[in-house]
mmCIF file with all atom_site columns, C-alpha atoms in Angstrom:
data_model
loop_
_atom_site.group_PDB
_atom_site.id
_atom_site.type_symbol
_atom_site.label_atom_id
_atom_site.label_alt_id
_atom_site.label_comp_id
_atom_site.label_asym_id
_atom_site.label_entity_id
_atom_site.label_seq_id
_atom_site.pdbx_PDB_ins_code
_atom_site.Cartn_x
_atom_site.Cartn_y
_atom_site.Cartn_z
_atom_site.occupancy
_atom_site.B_iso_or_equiv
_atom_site.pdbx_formal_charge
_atom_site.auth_seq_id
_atom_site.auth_comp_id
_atom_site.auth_asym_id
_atom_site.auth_atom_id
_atom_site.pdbx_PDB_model_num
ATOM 1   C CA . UNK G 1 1   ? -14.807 9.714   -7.786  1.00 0.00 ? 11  UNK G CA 1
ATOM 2   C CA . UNK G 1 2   ? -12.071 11.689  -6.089  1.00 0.00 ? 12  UNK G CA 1
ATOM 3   C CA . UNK G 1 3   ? -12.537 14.016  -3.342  1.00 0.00 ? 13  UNK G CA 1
ATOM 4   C CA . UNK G 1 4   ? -9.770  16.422  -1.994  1.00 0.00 ? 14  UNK G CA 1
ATOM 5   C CA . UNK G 1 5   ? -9.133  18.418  0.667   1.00 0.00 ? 15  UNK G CA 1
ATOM 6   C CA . UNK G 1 6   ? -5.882  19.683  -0.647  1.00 0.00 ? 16  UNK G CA 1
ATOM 7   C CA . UNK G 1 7   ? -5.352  22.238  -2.852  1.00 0.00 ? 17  UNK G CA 1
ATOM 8   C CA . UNK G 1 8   ? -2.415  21.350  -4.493  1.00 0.00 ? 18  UNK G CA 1
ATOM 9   C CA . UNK G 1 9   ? -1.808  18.976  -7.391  1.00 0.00 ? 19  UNK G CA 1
ATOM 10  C CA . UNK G 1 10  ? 1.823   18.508  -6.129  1.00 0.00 ? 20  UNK G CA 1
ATOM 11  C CA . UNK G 1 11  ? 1.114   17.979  -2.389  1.00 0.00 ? 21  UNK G CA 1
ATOM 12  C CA . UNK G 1 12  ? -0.278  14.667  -3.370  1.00 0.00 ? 22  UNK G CA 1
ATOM 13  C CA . UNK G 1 13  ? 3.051   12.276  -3.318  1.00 0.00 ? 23  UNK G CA 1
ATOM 14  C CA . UNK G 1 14  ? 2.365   13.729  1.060   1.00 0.00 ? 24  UNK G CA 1
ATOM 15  C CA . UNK G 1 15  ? -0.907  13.467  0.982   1.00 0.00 ? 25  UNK G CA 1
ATOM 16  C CA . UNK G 1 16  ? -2.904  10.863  2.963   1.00 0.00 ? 26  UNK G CA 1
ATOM 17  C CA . UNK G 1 17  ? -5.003  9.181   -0.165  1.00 0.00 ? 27  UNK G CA 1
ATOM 18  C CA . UNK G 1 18  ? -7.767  6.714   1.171   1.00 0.00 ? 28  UNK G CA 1
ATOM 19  C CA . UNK G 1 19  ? -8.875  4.095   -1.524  1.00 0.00 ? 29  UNK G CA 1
ATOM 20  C CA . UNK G 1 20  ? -9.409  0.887   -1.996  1.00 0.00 ? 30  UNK G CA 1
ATOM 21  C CA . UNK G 1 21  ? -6.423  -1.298  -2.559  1.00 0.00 ? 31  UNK G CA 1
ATOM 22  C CA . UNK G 1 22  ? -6.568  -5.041  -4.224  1.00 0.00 ? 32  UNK G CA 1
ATOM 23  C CA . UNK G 1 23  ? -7.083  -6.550  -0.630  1.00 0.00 ? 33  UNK G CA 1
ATOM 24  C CA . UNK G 1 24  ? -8.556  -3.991  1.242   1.00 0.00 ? 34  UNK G CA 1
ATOM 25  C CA . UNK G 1 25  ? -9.283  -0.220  2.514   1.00 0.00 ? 35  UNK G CA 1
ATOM 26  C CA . UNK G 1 26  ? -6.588  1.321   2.835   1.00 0.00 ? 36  UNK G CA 1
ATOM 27  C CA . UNK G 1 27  ? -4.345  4.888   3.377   1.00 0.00 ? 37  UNK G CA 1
ATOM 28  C CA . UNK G 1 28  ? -1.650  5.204   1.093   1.00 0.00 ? 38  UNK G CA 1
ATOM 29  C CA . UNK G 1 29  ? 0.984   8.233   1.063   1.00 0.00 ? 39  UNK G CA 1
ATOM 30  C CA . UNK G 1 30  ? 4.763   8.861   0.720   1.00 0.00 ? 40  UNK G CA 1
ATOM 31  C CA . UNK G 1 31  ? 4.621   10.311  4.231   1.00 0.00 ? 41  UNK G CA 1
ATOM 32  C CA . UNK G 1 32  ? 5.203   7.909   6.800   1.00 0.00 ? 42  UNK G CA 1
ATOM 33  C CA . UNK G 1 33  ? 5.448   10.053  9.441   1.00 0.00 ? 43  UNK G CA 1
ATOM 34  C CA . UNK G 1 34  ? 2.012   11.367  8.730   1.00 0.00 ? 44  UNK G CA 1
ATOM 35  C CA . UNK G 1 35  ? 0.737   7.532   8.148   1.00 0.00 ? 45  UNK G CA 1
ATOM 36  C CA . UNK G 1 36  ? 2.067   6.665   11.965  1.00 0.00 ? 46  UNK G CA 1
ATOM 37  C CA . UNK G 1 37  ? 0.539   10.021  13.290  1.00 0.00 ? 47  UNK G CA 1
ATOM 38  C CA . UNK G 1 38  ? -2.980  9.082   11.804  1.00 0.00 ? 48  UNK G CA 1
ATOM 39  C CA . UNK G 1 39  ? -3.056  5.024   13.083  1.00 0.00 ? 49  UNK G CA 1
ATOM 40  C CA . UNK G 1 40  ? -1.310  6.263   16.200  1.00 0.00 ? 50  UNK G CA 1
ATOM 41  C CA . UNK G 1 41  ? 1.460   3.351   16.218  1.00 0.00 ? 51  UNK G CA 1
ATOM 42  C CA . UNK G 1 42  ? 5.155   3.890   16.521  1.00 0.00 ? 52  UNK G CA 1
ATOM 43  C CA . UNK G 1 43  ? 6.648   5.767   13.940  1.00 0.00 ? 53  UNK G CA 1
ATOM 44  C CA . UNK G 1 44  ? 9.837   3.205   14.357  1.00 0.00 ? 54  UNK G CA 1
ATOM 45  C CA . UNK G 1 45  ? 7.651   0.293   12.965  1.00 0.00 ? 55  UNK G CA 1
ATOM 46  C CA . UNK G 1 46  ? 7.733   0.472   8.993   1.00 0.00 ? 56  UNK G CA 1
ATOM 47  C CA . UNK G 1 47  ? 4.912   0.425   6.447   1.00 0.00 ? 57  UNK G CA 1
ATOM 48  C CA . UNK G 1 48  ? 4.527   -1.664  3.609   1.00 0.00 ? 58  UNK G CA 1
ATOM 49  C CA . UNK G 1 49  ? 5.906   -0.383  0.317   1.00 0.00 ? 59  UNK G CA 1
ATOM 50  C CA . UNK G 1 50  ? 3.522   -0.825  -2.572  1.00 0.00 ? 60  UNK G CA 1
ATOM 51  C CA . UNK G 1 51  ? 4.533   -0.762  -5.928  1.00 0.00 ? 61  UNK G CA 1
ATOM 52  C CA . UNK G 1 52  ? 2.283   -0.449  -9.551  1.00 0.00 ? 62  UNK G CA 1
ATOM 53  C CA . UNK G 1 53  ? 4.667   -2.924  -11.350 1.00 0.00 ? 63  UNK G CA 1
ATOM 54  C CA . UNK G 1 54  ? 7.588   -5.996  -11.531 1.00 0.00 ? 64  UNK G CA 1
ATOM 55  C CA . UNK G 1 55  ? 9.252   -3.220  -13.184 1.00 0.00 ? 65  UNK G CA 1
ATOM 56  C CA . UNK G 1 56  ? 8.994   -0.497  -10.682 1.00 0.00 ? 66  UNK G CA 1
ATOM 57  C CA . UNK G 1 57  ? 9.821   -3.058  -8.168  1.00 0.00 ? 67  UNK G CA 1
ATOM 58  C CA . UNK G 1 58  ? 13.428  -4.177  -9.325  1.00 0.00 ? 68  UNK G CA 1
ATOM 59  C CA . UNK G 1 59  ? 14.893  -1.073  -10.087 1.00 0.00 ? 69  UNK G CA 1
ATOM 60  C CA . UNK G 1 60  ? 14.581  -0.168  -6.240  1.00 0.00 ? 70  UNK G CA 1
ATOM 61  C CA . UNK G 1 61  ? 14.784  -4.008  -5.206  1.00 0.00 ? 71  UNK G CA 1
ATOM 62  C CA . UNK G 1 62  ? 16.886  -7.054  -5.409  1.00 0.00 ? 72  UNK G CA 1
ATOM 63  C CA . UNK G 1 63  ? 14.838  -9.982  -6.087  1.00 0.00 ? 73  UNK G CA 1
ATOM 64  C CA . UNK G 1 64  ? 16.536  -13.268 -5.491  1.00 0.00 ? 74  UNK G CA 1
ATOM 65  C CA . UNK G 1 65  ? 17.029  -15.143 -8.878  1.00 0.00 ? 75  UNK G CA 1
ATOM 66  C CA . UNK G 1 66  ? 15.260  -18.169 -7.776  1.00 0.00 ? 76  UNK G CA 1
ATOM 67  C CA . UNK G 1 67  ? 12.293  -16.252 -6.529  1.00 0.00 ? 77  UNK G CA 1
ATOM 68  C CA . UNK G 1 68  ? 11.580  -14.005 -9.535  1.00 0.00 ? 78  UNK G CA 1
ATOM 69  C CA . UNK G 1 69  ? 8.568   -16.295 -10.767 1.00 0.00 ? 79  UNK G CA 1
ATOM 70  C CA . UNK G 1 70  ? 7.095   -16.349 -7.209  1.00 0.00 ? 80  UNK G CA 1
ATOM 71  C CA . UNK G 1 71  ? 7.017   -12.366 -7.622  1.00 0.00 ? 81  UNK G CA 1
ATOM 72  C CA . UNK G 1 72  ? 5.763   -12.124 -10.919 1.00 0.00 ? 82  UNK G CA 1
ATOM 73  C CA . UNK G 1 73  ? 2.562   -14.956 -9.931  1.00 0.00 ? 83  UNK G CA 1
ATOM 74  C CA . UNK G 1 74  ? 1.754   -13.264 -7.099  1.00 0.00 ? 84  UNK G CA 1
ATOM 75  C CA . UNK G 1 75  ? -1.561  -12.173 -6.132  1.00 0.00 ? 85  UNK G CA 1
ATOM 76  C CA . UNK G 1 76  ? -2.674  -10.243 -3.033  1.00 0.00 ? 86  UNK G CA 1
ATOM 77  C CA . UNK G 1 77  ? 0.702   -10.912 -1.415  1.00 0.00 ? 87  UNK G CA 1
ATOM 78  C CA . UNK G 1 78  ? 3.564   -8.969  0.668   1.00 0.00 ? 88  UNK G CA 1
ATOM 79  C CA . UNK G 1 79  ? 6.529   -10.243 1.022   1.00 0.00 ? 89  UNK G CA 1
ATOM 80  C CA . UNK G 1 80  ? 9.967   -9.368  3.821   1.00 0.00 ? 90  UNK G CA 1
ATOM 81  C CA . UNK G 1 81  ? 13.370  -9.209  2.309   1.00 0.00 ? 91  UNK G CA 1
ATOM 82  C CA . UNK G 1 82  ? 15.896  -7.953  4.449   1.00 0.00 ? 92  UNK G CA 1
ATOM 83  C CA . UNK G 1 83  ? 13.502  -6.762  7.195   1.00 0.00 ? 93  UNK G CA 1
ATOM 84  C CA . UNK G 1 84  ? 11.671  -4.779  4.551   1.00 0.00 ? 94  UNK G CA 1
ATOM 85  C CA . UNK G 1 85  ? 7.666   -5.012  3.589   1.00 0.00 ? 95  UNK G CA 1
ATOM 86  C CA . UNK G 1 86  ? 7.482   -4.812  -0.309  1.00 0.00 ? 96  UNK G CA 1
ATOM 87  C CA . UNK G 1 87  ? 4.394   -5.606  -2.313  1.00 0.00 ? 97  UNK G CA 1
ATOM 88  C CA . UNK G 1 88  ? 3.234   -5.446  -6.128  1.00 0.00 ? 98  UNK G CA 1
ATOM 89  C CA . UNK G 1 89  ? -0.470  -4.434  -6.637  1.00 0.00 ? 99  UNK G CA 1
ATOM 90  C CA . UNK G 1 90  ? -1.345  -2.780  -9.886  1.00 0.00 ? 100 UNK G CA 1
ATOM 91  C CA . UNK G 1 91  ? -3.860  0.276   -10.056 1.00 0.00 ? 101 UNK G CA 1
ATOM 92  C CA . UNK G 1 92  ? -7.492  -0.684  -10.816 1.00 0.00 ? 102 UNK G CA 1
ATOM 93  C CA . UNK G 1 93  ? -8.621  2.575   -10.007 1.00 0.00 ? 103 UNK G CA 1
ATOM 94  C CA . UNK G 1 94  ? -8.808  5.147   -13.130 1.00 0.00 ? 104 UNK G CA 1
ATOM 95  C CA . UNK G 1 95  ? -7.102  7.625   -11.139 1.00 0.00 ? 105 UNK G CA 1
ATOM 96  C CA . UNK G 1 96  ? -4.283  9.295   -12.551 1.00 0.00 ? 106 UNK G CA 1
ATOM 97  C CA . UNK G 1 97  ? -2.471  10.241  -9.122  1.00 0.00 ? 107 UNK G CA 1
ATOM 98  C CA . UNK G 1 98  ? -2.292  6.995   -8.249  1.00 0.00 ? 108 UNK G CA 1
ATOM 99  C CA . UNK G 1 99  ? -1.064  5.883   -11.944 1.00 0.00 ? 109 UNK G CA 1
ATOM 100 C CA . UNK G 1 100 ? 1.456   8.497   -11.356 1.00 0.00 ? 110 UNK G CA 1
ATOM 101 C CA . UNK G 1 101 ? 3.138   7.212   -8.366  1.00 0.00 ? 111 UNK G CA 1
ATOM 102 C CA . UNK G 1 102 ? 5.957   4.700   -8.842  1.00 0.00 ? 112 UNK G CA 1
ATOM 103 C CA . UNK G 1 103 ? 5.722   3.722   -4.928  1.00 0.00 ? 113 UNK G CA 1
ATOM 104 C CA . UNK G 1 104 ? 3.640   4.403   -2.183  1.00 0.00 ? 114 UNK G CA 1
ATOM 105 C CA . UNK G 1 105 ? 3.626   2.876   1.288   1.00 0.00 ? 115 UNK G CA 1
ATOM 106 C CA . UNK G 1 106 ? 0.357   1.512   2.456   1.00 0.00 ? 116 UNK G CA 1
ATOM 107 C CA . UNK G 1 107 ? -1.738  0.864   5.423   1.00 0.00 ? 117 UNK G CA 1
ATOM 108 C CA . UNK G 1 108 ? -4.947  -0.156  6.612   1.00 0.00 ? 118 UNK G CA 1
ATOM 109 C CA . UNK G 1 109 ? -7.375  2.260   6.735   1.00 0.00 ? 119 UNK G CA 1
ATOM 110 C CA . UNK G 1 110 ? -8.064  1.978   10.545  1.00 0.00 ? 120 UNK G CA 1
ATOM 111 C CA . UNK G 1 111 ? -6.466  2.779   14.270  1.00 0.00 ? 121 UNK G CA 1
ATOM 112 C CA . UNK G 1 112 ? -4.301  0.698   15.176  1.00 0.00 ? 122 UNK G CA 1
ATOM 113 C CA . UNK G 1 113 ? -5.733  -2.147  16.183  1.00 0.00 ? 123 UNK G CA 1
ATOM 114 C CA . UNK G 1 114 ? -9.191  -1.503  15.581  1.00 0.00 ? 124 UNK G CA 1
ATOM 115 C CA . UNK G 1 115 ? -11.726 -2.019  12.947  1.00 0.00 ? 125 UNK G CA 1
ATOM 116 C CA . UNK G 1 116 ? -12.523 0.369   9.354   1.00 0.00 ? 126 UNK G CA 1
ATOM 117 C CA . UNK G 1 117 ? -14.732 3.154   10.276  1.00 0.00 ? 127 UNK G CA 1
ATOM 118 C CA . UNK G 1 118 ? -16.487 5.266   7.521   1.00 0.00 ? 128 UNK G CA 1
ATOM 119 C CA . UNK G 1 119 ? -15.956 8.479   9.332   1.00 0.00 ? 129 UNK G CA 1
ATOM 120 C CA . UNK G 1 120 ? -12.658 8.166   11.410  1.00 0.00 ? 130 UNK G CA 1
ATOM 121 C CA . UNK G 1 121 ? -10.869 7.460   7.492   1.00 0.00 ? 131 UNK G CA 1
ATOM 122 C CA . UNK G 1 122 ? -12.853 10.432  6.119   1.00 0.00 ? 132 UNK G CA 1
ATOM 123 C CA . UNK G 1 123 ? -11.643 12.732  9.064   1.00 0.00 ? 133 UNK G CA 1
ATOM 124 C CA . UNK G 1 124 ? -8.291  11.405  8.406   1.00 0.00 ? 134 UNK G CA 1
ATOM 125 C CA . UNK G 1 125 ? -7.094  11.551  4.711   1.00 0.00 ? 135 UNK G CA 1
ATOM 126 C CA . UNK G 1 126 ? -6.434  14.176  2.525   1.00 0.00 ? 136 UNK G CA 1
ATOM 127 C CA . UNK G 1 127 ? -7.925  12.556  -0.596  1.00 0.00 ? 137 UNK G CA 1
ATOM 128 C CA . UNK G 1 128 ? -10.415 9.736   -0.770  1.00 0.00 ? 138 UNK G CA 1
ATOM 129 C CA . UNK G 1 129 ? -10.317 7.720   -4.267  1.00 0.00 ? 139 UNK G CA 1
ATOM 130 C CA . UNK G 1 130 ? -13.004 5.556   -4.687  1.00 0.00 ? 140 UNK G CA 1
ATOM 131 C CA . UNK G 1 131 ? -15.316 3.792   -7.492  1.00 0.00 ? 141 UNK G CA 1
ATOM 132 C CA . UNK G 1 132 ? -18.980 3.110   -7.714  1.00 0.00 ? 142 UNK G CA 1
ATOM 133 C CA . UNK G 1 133 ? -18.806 0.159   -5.112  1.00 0.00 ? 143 UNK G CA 1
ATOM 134 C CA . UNK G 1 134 ? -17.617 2.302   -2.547  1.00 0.00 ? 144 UNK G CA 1
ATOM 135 C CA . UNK G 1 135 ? -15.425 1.304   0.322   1.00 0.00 ? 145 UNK G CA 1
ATOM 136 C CA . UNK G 1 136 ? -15.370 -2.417  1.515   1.00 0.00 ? 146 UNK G CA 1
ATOM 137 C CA . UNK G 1 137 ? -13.220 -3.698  3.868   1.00 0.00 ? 147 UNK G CA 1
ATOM 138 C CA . UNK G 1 138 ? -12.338 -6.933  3.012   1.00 0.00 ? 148 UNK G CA 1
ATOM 139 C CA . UNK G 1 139 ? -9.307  -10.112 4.014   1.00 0.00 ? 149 UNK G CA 1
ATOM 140 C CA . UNK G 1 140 ? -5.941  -8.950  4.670   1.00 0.00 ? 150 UNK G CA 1
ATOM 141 C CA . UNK G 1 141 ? -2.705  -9.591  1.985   1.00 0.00 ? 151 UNK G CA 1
ATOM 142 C CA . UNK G 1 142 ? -0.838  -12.966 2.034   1.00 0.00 ? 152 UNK G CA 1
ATOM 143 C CA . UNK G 1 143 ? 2.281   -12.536 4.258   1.00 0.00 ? 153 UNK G CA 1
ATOM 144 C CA . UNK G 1 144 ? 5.481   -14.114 3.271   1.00 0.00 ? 154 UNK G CA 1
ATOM 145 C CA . UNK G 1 145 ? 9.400   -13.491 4.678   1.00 0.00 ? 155 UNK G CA 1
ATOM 146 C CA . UNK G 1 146 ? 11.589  -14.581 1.562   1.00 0.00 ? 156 UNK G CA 1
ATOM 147 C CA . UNK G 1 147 ? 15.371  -15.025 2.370   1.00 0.00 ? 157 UNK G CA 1
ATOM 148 C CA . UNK G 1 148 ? 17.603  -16.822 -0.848  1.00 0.00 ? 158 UNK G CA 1
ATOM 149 C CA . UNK G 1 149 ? 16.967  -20.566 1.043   1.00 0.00 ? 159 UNK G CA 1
ATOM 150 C CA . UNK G 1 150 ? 13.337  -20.535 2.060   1.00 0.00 ? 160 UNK G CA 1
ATOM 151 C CA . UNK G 1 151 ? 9.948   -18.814 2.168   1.00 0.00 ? 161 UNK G CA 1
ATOM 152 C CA . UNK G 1 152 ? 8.154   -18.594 5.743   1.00 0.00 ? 162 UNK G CA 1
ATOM 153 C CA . UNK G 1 153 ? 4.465   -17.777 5.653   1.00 0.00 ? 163 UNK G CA 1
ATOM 154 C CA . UNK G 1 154 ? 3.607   -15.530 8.354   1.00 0.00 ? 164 UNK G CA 1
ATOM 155 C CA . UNK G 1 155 ? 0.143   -14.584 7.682   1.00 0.00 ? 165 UNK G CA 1
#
């Protein structure tokens, strides 16, 4: 079920979407600005950067050689290379403006520091994506910092 407050087709890749990702609830947009304005942190600190494929992923990112299994194994899991959040999660959802999208950077659907609430997220995004379960928040991604000599889990 999708439900939009937008009017627009191609004010979507700006739009605030709120759906449920593979770990969690969660607002995902191209905007970043507008991301930071809605979980009122500072715009300086950067999002995660989701992407639908392995594919999609590489032709934006350099993956070091002796990592490129880790990647394509990887489940639930962000990694930092160069200072930079970058995660694969594929769409579940049957929702073509998400299928669409060859990036999108991704938070959790919350204030800053605080818990998921229903109504704050509804107030909040533009579009809300979601399937018969619903909305369930649920455990955070796996965080690791990659560099070409070692792997540091962080979260």
């Amino acid at each position: 079920m999708v439900k939009s407050k937008s009017t627009s087709r191609l004010s979507t890749i700006e739009s605030i979407i709120l759906t449920q990702t593979d770990t969690t609830v969660g607002f995902i947009s191209q905007n970043s600005t507008k991301l930071s304005q809605i979980k009122s942190r500072d715009a300086s600190k950067q999002f995660i950067k989701v992407y639908p494929n392995l594919k999609m992923f590489s032709k934006s990112n350099r993956v070091p050689t002796s990592k490129k299994s880790l990647f394509r194994k990887s489940k639930k899991t962000t990694f930092i290379i160069k200072n930079k959040a970058l995660r694969i999660s594929p769409v579940k959802l049957q929702s073509q403006i998400l299928r669409n999208s060859t990036w999108n950077y991704s938070t959790s659907a919350n204030e800053s520091g605080k818990g998921f609430v229903y109504t704050f997220c509804q107030d909040k995004a533009d579009i809300i994506i979601q399937d018969k379960y619903g909305l369930q928040e649920m455990s955070s991604s796996t965080l690791l910092k990659i560099s070409n000599t070692k792997i540091v889990r962080l979260r």
